[in-house]
mmCIF file with all atom_site columns, C-alpha atoms in Angstrom:
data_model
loop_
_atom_site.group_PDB
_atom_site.id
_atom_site.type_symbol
_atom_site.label_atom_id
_atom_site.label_alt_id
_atom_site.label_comp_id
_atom_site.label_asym_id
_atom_site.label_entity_id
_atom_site.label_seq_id
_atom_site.pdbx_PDB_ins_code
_atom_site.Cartn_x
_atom_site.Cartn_y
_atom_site.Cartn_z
_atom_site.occupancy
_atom_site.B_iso_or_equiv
_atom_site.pdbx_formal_charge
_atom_site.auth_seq_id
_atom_site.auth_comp_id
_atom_site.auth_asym_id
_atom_site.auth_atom_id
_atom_site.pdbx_PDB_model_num
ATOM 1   C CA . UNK E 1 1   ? 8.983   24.460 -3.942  1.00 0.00 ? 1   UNK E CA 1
ATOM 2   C CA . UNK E 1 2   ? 6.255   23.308 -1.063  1.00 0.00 ? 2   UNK E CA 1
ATOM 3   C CA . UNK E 1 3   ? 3.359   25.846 -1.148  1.00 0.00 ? 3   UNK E CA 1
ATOM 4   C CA . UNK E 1 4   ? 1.650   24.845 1.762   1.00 0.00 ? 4   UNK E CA 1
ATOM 5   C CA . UNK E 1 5   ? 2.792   24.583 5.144   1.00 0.00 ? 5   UNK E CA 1
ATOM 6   C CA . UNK E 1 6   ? 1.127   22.182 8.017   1.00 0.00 ? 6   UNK E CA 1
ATOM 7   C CA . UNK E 1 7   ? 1.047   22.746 11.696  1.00 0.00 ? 7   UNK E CA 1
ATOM 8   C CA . UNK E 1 8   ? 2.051   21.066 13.852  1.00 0.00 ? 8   UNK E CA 1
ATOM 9   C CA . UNK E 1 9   ? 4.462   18.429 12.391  1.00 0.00 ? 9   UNK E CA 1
ATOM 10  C CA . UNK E 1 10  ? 3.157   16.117 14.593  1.00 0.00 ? 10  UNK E CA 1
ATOM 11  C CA . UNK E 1 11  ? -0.241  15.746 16.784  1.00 0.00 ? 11  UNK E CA 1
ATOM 12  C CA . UNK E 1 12  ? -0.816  12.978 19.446  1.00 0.00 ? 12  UNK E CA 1
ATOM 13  C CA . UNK E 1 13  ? -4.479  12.797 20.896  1.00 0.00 ? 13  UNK E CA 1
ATOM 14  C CA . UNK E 1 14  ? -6.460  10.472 22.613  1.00 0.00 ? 14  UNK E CA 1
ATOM 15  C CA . UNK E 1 15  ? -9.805  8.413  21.111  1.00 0.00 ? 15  UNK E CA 1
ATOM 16  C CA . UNK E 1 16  ? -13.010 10.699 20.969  1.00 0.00 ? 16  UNK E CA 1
ATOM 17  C CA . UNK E 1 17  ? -10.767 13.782 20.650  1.00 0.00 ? 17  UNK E CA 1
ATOM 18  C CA . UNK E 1 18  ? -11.278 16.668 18.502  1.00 0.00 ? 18  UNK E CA 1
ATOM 19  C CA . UNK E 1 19  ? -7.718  16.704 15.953  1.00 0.00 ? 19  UNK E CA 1
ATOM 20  C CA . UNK E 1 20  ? -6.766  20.137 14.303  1.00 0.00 ? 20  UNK E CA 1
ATOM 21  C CA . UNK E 1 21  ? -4.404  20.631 11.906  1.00 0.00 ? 21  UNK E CA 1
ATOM 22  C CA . UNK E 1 22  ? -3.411  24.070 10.169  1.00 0.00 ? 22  UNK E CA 1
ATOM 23  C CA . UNK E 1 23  ? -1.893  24.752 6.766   1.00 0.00 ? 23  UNK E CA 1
ATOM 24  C CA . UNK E 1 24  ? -0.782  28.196 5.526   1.00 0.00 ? 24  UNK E CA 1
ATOM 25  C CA . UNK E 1 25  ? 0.030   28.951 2.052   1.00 0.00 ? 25  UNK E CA 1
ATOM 26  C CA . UNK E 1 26  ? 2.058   31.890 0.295   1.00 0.00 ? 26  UNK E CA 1
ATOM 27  C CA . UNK E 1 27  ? 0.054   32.511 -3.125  1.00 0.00 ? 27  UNK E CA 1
ATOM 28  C CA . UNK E 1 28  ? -3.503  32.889 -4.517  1.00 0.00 ? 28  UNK E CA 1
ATOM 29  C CA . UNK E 1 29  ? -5.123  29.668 -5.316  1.00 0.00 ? 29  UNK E CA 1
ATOM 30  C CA . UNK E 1 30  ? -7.821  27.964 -7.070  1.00 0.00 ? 30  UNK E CA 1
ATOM 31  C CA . UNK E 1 31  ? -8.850  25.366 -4.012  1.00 0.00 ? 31  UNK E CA 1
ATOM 32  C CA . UNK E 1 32  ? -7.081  23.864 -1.767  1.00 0.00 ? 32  UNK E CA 1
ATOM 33  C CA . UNK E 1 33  ? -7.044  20.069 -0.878  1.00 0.00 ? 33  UNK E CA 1
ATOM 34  C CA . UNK E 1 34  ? -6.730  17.797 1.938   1.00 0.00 ? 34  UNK E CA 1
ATOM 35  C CA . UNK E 1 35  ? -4.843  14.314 1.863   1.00 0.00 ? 35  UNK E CA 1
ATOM 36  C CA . UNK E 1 36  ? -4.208  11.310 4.566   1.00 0.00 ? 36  UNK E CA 1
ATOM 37  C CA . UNK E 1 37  ? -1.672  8.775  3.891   1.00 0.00 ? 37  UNK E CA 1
ATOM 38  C CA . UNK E 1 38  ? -1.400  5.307  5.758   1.00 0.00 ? 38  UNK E CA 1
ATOM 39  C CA . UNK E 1 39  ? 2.568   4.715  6.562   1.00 0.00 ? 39  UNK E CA 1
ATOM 40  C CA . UNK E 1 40  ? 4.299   3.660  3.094   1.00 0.00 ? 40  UNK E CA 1
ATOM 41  C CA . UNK E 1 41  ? 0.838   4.078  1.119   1.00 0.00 ? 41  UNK E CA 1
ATOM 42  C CA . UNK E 1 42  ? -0.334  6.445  -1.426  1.00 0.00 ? 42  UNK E CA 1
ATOM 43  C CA . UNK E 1 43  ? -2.532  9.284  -0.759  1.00 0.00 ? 43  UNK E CA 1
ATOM 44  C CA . UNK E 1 44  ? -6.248  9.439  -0.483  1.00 0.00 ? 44  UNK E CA 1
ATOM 45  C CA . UNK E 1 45  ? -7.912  12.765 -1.088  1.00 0.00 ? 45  UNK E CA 1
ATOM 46  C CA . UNK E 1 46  ? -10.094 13.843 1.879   1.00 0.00 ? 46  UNK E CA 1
ATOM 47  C CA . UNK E 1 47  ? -11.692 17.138 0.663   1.00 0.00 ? 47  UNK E CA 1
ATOM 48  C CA . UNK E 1 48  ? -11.590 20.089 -1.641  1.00 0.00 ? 48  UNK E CA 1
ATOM 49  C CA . UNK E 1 49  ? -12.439 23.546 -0.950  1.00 0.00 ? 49  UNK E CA 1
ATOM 50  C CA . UNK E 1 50  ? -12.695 26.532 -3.321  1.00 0.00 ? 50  UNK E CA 1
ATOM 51  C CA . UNK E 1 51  ? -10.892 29.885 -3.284  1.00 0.00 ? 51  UNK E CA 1
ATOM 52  C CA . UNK E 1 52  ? -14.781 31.500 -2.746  1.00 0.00 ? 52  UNK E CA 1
ATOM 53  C CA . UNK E 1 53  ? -15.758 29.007 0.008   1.00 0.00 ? 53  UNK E CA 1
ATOM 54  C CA . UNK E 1 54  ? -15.297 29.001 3.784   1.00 0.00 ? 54  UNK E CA 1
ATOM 55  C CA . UNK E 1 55  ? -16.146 26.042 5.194   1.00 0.00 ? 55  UNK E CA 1
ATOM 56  C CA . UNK E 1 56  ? -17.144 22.484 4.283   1.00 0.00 ? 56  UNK E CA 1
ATOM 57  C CA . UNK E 1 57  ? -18.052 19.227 6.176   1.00 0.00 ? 57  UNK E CA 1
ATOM 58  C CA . UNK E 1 58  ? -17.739 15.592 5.145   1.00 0.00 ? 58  UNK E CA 1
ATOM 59  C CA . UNK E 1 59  ? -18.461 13.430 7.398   1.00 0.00 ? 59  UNK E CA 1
ATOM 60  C CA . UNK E 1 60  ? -16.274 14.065 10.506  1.00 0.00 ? 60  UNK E CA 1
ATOM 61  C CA . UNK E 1 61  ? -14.609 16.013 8.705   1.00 0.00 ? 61  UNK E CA 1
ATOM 62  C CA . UNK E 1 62  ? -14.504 20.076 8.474   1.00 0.00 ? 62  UNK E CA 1
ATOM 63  C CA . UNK E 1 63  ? -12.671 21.918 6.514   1.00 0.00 ? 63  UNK E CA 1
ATOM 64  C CA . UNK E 1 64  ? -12.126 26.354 6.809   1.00 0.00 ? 64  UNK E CA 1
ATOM 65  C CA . UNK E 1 65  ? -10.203 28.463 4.185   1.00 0.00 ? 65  UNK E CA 1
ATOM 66  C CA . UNK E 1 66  ? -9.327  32.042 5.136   1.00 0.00 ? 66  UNK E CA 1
ATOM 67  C CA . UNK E 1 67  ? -8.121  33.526 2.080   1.00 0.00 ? 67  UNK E CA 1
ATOM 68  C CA . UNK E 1 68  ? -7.407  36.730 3.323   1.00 0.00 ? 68  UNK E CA 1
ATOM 69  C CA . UNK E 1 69  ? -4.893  34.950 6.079   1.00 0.00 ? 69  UNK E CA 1
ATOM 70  C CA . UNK E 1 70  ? -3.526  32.242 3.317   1.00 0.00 ? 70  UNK E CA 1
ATOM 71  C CA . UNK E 1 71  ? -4.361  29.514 5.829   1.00 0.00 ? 71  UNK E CA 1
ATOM 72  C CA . UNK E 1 72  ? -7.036  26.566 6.095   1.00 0.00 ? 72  UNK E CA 1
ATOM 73  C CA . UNK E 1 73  ? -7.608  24.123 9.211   1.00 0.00 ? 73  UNK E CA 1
ATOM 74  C CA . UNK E 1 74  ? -8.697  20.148 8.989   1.00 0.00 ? 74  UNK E CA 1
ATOM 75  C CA . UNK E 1 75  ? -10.792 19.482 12.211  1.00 0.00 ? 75  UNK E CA 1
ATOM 76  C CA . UNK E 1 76  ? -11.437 16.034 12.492  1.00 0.00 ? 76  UNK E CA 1
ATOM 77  C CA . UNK E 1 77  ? -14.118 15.418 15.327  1.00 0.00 ? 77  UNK E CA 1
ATOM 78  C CA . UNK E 1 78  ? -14.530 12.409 17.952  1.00 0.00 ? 78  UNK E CA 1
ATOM 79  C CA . UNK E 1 79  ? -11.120 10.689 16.499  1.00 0.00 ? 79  UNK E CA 1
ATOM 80  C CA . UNK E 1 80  ? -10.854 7.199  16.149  1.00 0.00 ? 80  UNK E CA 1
ATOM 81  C CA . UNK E 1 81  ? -7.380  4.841  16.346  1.00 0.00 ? 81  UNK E CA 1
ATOM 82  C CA . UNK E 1 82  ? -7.999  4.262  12.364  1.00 0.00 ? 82  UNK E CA 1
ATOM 83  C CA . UNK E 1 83  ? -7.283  7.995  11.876  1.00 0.00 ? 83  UNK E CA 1
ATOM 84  C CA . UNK E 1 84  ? -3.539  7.598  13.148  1.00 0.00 ? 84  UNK E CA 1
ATOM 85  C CA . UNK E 1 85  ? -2.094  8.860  9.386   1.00 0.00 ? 85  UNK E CA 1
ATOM 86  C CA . UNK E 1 86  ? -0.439  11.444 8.257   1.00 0.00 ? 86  UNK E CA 1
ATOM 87  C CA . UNK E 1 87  ? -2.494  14.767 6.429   1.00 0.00 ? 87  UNK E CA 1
ATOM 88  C CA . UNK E 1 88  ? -1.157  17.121 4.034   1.00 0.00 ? 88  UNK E CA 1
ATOM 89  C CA . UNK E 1 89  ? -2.922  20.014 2.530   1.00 0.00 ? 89  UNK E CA 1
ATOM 90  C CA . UNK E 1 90  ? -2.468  20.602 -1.428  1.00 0.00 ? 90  UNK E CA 1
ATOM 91  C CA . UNK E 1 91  ? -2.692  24.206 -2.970  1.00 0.00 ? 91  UNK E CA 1
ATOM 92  C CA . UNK E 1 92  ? -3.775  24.229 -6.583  1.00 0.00 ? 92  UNK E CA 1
ATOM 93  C CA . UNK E 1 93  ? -2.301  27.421 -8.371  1.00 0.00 ? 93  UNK E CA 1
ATOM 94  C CA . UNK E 1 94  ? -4.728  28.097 -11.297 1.00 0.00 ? 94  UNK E CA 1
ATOM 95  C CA . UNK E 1 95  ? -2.279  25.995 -13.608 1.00 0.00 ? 95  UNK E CA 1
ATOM 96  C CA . UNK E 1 96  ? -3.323  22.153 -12.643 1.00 0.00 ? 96  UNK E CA 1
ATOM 97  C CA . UNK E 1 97  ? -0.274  21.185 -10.430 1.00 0.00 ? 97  UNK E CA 1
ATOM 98  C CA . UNK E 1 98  ? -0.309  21.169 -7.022  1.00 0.00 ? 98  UNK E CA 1
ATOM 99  C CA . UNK E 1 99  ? 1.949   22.038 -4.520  1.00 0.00 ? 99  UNK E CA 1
ATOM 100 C CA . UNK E 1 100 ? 2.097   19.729 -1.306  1.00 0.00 ? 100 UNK E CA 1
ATOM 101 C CA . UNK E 1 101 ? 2.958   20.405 2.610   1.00 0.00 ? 101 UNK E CA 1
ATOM 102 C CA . UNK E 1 102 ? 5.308   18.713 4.558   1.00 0.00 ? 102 UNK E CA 1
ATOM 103 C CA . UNK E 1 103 ? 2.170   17.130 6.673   1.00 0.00 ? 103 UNK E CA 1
ATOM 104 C CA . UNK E 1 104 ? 0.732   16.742 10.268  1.00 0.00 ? 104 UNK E CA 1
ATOM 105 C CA . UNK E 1 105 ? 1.536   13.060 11.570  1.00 0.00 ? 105 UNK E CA 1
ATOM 106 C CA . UNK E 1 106 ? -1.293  12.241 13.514  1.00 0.00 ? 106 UNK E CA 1
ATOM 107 C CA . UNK E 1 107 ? -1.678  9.511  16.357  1.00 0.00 ? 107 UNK E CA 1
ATOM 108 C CA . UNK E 1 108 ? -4.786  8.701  18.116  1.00 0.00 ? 108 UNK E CA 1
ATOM 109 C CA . UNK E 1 109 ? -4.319  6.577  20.989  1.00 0.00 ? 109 UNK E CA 1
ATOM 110 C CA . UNK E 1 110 ? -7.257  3.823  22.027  1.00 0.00 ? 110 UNK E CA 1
ATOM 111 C CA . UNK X 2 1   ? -11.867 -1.950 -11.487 1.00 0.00 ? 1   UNK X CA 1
ATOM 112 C CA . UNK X 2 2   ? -11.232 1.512  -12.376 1.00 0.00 ? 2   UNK X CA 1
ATOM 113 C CA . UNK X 2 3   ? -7.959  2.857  -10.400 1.00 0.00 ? 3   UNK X CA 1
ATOM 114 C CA . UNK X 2 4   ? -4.294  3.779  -10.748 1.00 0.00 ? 4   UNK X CA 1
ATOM 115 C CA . UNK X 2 5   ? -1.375  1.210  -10.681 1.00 0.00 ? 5   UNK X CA 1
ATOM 116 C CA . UNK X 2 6   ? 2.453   1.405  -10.328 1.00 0.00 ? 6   UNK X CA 1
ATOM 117 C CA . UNK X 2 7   ? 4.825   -1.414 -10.175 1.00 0.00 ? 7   UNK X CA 1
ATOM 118 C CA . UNK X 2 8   ? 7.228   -2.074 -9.269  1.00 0.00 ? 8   UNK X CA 1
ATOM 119 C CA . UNK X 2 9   ? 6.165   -1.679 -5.113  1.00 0.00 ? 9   UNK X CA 1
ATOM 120 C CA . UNK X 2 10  ? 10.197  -2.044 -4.148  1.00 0.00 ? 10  UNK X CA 1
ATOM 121 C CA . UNK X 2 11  ? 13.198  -1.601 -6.978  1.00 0.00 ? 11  UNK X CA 1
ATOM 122 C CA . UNK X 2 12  ? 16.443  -1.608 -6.170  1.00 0.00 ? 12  UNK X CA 1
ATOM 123 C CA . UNK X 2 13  ? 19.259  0.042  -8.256  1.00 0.00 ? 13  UNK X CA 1
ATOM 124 C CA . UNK X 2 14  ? 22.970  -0.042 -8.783  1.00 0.00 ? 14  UNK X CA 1
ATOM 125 C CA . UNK X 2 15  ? 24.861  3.560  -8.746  1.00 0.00 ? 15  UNK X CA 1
ATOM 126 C CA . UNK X 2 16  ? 25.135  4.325  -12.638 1.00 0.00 ? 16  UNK X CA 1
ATOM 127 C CA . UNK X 2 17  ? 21.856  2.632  -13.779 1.00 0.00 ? 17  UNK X CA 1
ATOM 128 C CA . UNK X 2 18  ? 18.687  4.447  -15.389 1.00 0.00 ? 18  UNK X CA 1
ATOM 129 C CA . UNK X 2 19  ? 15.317  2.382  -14.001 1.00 0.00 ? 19  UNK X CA 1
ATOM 130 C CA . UNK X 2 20  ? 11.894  3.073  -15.126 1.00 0.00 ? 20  UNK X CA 1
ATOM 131 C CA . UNK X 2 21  ? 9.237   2.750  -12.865 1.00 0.00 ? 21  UNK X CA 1
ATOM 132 C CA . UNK X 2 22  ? 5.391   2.244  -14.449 1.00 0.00 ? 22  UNK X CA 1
ATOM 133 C CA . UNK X 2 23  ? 2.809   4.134  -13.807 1.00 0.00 ? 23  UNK X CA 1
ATOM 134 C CA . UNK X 2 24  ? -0.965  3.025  -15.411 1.00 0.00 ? 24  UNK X CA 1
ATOM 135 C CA . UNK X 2 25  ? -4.448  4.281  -15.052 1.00 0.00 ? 25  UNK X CA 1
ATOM 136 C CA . UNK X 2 26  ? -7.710  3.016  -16.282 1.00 0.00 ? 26  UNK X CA 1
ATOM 137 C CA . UNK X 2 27  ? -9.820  6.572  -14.976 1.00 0.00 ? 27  UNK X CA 1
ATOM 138 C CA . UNK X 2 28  ? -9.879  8.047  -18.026 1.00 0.00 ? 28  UNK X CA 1
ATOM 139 C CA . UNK X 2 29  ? -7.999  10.952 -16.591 1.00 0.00 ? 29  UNK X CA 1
ATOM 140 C CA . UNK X 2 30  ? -6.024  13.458 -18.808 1.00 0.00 ? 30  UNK X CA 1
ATOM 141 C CA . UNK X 2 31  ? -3.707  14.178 -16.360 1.00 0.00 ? 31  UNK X CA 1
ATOM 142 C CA . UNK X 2 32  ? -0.881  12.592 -14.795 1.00 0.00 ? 32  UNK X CA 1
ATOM 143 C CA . UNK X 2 33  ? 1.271   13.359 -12.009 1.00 0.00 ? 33  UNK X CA 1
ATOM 144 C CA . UNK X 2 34  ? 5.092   11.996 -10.603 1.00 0.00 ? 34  UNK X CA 1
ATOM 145 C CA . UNK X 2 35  ? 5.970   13.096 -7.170  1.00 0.00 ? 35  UNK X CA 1
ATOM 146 C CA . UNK X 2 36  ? 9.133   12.298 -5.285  1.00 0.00 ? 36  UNK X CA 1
ATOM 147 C CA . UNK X 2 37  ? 8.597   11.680 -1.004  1.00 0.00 ? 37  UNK X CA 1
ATOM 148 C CA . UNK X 2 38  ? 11.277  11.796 0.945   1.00 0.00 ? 38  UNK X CA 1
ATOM 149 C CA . UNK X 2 39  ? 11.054  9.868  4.836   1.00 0.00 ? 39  UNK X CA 1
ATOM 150 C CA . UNK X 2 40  ? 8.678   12.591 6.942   1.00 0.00 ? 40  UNK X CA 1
ATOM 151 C CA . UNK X 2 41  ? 8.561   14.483 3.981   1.00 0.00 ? 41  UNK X CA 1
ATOM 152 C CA . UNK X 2 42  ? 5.690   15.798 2.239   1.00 0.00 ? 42  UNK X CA 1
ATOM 153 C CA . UNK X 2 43  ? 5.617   15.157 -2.290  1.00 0.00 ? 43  UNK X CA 1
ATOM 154 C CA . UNK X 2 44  ? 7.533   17.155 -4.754  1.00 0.00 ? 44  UNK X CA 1
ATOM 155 C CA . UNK X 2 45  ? 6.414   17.181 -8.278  1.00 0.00 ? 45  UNK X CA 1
ATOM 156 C CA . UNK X 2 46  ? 8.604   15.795 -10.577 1.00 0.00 ? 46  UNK X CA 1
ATOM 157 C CA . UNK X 2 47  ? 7.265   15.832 -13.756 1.00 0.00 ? 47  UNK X CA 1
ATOM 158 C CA . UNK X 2 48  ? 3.127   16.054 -15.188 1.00 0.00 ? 48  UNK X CA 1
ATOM 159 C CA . UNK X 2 49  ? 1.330   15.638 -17.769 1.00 0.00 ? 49  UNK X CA 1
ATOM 160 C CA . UNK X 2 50  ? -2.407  16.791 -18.878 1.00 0.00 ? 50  UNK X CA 1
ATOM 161 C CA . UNK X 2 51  ? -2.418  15.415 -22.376 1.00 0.00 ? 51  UNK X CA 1
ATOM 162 C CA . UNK X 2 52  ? -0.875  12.794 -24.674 1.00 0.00 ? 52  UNK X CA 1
ATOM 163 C CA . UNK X 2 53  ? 2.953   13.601 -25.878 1.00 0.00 ? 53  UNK X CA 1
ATOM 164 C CA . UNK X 2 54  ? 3.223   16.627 -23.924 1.00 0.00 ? 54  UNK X CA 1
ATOM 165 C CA . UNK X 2 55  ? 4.754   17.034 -20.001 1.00 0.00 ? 55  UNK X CA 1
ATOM 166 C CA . UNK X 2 56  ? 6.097   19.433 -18.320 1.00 0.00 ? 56  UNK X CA 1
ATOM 167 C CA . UNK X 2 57  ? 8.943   20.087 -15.607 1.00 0.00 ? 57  UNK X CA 1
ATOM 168 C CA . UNK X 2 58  ? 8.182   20.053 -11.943 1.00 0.00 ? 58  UNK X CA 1
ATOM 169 C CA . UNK X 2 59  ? 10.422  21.493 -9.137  1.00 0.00 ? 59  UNK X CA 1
ATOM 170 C CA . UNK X 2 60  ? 12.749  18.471 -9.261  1.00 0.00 ? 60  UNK X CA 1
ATOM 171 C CA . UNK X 2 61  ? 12.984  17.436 -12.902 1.00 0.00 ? 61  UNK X CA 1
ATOM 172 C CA . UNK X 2 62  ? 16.567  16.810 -12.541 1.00 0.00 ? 62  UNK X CA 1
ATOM 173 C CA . UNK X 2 63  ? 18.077  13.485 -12.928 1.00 0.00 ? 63  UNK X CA 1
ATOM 174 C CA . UNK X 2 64  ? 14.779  12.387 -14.327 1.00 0.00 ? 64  UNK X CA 1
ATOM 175 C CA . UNK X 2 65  ? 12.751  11.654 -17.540 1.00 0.00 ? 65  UNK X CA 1
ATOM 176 C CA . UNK X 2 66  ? 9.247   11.313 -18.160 1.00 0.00 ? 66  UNK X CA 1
ATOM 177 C CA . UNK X 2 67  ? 6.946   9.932  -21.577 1.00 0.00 ? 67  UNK X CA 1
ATOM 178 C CA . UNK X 2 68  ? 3.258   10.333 -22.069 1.00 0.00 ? 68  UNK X CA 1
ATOM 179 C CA . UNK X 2 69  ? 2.626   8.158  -25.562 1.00 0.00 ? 69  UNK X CA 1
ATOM 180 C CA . UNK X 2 70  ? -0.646  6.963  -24.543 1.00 0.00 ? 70  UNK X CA 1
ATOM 181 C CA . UNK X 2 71  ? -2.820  8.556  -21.901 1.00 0.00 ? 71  UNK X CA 1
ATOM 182 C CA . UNK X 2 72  ? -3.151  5.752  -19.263 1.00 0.00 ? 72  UNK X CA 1
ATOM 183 C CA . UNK X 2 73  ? 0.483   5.547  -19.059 1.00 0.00 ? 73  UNK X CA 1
ATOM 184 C CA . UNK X 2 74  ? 2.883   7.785  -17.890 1.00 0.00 ? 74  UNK X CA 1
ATOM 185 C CA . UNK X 2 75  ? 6.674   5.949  -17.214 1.00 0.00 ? 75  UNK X CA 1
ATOM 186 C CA . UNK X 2 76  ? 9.135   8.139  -15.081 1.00 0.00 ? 76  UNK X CA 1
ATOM 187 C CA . UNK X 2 77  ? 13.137  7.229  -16.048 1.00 0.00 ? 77  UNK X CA 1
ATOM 188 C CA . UNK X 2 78  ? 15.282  8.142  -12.929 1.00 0.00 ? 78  UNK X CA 1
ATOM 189 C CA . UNK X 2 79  ? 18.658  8.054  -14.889 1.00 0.00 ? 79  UNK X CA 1
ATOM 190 C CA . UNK X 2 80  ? 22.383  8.108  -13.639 1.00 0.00 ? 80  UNK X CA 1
ATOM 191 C CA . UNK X 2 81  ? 22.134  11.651 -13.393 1.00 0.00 ? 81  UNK X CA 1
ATOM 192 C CA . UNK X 2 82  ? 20.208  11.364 -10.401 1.00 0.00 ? 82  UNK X CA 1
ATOM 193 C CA . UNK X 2 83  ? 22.831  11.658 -7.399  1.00 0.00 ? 83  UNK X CA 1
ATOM 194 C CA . UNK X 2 84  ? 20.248  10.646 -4.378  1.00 0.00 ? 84  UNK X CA 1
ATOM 195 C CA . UNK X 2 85  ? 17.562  8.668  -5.936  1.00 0.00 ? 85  UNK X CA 1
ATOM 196 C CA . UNK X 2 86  ? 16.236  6.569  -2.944  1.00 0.00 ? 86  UNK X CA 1
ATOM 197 C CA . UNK X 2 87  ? 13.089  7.580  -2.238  1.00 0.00 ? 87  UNK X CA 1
ATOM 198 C CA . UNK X 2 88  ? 9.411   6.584  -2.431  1.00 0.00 ? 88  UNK X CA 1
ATOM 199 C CA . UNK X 2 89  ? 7.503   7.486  -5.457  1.00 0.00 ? 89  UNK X CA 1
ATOM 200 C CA . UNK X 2 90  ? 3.803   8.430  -5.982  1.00 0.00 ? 90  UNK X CA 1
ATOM 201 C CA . UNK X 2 91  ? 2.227   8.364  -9.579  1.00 0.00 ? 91  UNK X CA 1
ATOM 202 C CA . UNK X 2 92  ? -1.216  10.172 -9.557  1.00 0.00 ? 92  UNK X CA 1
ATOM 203 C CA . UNK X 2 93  ? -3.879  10.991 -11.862 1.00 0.00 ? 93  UNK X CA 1
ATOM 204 C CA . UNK X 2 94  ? -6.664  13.336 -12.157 1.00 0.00 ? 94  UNK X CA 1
ATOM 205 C CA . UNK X 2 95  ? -9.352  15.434 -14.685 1.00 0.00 ? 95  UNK X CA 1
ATOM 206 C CA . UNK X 2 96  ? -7.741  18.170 -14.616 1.00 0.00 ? 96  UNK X CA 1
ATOM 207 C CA . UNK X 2 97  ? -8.393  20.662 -11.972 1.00 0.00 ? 97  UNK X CA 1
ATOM 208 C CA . UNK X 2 98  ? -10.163 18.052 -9.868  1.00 0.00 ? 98  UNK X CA 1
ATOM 209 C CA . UNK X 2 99  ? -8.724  15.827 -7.182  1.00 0.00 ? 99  UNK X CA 1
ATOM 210 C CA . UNK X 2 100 ? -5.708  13.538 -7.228  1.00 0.00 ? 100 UNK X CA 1
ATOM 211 C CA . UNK X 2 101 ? -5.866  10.026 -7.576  1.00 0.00 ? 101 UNK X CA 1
ATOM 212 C CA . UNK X 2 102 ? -2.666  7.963  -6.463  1.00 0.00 ? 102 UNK X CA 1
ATOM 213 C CA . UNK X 2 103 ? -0.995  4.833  -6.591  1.00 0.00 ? 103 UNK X CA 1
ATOM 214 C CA . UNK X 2 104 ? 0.486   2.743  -4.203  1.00 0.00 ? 104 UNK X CA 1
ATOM 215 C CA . UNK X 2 105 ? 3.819   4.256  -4.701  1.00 0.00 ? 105 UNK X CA 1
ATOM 216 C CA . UNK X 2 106 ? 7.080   2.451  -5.166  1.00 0.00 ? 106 UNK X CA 1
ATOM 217 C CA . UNK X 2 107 ? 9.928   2.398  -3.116  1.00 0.00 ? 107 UNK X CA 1
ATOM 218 C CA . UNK X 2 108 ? 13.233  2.842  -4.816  1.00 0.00 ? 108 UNK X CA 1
ATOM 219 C CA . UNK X 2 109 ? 16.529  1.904  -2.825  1.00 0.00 ? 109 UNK X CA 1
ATOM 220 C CA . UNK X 2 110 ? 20.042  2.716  -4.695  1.00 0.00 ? 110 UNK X CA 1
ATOM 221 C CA . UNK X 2 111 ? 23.084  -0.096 -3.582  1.00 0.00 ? 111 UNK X CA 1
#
């Protein structure tokens, strides 16, 4: 069964935008991860964050976990066409298989 | 190069055949992972493995068989049993616990 769920389905923004997408999840979990995938590609891993951390950056990337409210956000600052992907979040359980969200199809507009 | 490899990219099948699609690392990784995406759909594990000759189920195992004889490659069998296999197909890999690594997927179409 999907673990995490991603909101919104779909997000449509113009260049230099701010993009935020939400993901809630039901159970306790070791880290959760952020993905992007390019239409009819495989997945490229973004970021991990850990059950005891908060927030992290990479880049233009930042990532927040709220454990207490099961959810984490992906805010992806000044946006650039070359984002247009879809993201998916990843909970891992504690026993080394993940469980993937139906994703946030982002489009960033030049 | 060091990455993850799955071939073929597009396979089509006739109703009542098994195919096998490949799945091969280089990474070193002790696990591997099979995950089934349907169109707009996010992945659902199929089958995965985190050492040699052992696997275990996913949450759609069904209709599908897996091997792990040697630990860069890790084969996934979608038999006859499988009643709606067209999808697209993601192998990954990882040290387990750590972050996925994926293939390029391959697109399955049943005639």
């Amino acid at each position: 069964s999907q673990q995490g769920e991603e909101d919104p389905q779909a997000l449509s923004i113009q260049e230099g935008e701010n993009a935020t997408m939400n993901c809630s999840y039901k159970t306790s979990i070791n880290n959760l991860q952020w993905y992007r995938q390019n239409s009819g590609r495989g997945l490229v891993h973004l970021i991990l964050i850990r059950s005891n951390e908060r927030e992290k950056h990479s880049g233009r990337l930042r990532v927040t976990l709220d454990t207490s409210k099961k959810s984490s956000s992906l805010l992806i600052t000044a946006s650039r066409a070359a984002d247009t992907a879809s993201y998916f979040c990843a909970t891992d359980e504690w026993h080394n298989d993940m469980r993937f969200g139906a994703g946030t199809r982002l489009t960033v507009k030049p | 190069d060091g990455g993850i490899t799955q071939s073929p990219k597009y396979l089509f099948r006739k109703e009542g055949q098994n195919v096998t699609l490949s799945c091969e690392q280089n990474l070193n990784h002790d696990a591997m992972y099979w995950y089934r995406q349907d169109p707009g759909q996010g992945l659902r594990l199929i089958y995965y493995s985190q050492i040699v000759n052992d696997f275990q189920k996913g949450d759609i195992a069904e209709g599908y068989s897996v091997s792990r004889e040697k630990k860069e490659s890790f084969p996934l069998t979608v038999t006859s049993a499988q009643k709606n296999p067209t999808a697209f197909y993601l192998c990954a890999s990882s040290i387990v616990g750590r972050p996925q690594f994926f293939g390029p997927g391959t697109r399955l179409t049943v005639l």
